[in-house]
mmCIF file of C-alpha atoms in Angstrom:
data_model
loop_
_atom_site.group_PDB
_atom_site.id
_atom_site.type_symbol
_atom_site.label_atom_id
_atom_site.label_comp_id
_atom_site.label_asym_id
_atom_site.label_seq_id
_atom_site.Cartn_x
_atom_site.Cartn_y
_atom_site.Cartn_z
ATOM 1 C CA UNK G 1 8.388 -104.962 61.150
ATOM 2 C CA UNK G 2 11.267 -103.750 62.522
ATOM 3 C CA UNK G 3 12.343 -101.600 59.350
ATOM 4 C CA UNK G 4 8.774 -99.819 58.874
ATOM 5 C CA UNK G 5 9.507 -98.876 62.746
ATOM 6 C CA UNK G 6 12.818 -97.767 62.346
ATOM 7 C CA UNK G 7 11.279 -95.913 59.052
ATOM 8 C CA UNK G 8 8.908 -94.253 61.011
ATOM 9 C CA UNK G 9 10.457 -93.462 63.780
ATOM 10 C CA UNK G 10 12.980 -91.487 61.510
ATOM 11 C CA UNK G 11 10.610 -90.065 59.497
ATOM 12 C CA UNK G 12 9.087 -88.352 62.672
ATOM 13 C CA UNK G 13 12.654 -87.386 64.167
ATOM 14 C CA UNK G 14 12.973 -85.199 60.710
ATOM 15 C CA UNK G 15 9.684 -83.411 60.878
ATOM 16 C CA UNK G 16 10.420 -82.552 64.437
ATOM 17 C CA UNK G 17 13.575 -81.268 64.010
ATOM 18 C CA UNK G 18 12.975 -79.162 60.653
ATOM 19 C CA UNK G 19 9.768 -77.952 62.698
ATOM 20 C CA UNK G 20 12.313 -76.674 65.456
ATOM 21 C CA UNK G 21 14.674 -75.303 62.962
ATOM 22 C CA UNK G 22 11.898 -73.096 61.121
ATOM 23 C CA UNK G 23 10.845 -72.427 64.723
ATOM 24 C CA UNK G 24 14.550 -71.056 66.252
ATOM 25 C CA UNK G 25 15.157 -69.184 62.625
ATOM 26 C CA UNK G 26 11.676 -67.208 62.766
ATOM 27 C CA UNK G 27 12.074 -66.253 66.535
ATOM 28 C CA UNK G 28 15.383 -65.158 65.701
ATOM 29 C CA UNK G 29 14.843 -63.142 62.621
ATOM 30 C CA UNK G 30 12.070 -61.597 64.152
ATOM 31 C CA UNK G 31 13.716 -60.185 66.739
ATOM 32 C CA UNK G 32 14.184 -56.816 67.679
ATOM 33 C CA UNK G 33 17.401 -56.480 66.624
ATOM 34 C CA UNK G 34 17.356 -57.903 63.670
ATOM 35 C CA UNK G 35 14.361 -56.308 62.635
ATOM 36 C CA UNK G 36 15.744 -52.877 63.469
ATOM 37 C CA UNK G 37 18.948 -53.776 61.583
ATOM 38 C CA UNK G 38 17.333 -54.556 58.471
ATOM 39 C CA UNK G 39 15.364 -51.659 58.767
ATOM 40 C CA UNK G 40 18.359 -49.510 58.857
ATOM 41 C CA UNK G 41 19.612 -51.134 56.119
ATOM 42 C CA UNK G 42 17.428 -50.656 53.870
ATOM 43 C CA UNK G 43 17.019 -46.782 55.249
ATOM 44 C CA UNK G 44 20.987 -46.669 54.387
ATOM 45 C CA UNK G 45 20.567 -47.676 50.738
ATOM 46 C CA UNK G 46 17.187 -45.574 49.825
ATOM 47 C CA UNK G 47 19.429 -42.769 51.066
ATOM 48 C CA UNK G 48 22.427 -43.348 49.061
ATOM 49 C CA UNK G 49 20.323 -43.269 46.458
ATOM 50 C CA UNK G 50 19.563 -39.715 46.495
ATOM 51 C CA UNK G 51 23.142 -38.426 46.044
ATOM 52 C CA UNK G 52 23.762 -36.635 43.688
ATOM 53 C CA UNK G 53 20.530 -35.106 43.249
ATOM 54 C CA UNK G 54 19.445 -31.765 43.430
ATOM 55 C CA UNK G 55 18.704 -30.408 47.310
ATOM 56 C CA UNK G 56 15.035 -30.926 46.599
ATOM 57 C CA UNK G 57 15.021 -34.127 45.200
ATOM 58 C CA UNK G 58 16.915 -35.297 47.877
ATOM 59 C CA UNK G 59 14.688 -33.790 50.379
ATOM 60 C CA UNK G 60 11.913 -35.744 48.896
ATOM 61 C CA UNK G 61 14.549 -39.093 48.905
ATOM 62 C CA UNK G 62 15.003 -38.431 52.628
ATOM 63 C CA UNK G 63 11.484 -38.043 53.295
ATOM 64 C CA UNK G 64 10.329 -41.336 51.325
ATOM 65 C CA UNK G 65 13.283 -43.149 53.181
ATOM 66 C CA UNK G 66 12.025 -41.465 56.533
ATOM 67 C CA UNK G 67 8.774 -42.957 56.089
ATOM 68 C CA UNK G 68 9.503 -46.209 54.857
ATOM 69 C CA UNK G 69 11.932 -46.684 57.818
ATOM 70 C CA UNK G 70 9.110 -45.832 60.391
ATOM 71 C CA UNK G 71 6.821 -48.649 58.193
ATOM 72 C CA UNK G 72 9.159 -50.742 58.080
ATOM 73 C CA UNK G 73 9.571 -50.290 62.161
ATOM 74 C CA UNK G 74 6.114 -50.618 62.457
ATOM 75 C CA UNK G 75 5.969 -46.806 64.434
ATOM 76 C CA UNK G 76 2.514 -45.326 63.159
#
């Protein structure tokens, strides 16, 4: 009796504290500041990726990156 409670009471301790876990990473990766430094992230590389080209091409680079920042910002 005493095993099957000390089993259980474990077993609930876990799920409670990988429950808080998933809760403290998801408030924290959704913050706005991590959110916005992702964002510029990924607006860094798309735009690295259009050196090189010619002035058009990387006007067209710079406006895909331009828009897929503001997406990725959530900014209509």
């Amino acid at each position: 009796m005493e095993k099957r409670f000390i089993r259980i009471t474990f077993f609930i301790g876990s799920i409670t504290a990988i429950s808080y876990l998933f809760f403290i990473f998801f408030r924290n990766y959704n913050s706005l500041e991590n959110i916005e430094e992702r964002c510029t992230r990924k607006f860094q590389k798309e735009v690295k990726e259009g050196v090189g080209k010619s002035d058009k091409e990387w006007g067209l680079n710079m406006d895909i990156a331009n828009d897929n920042y503001f997406k990725c910002m959530k900014i209509p």
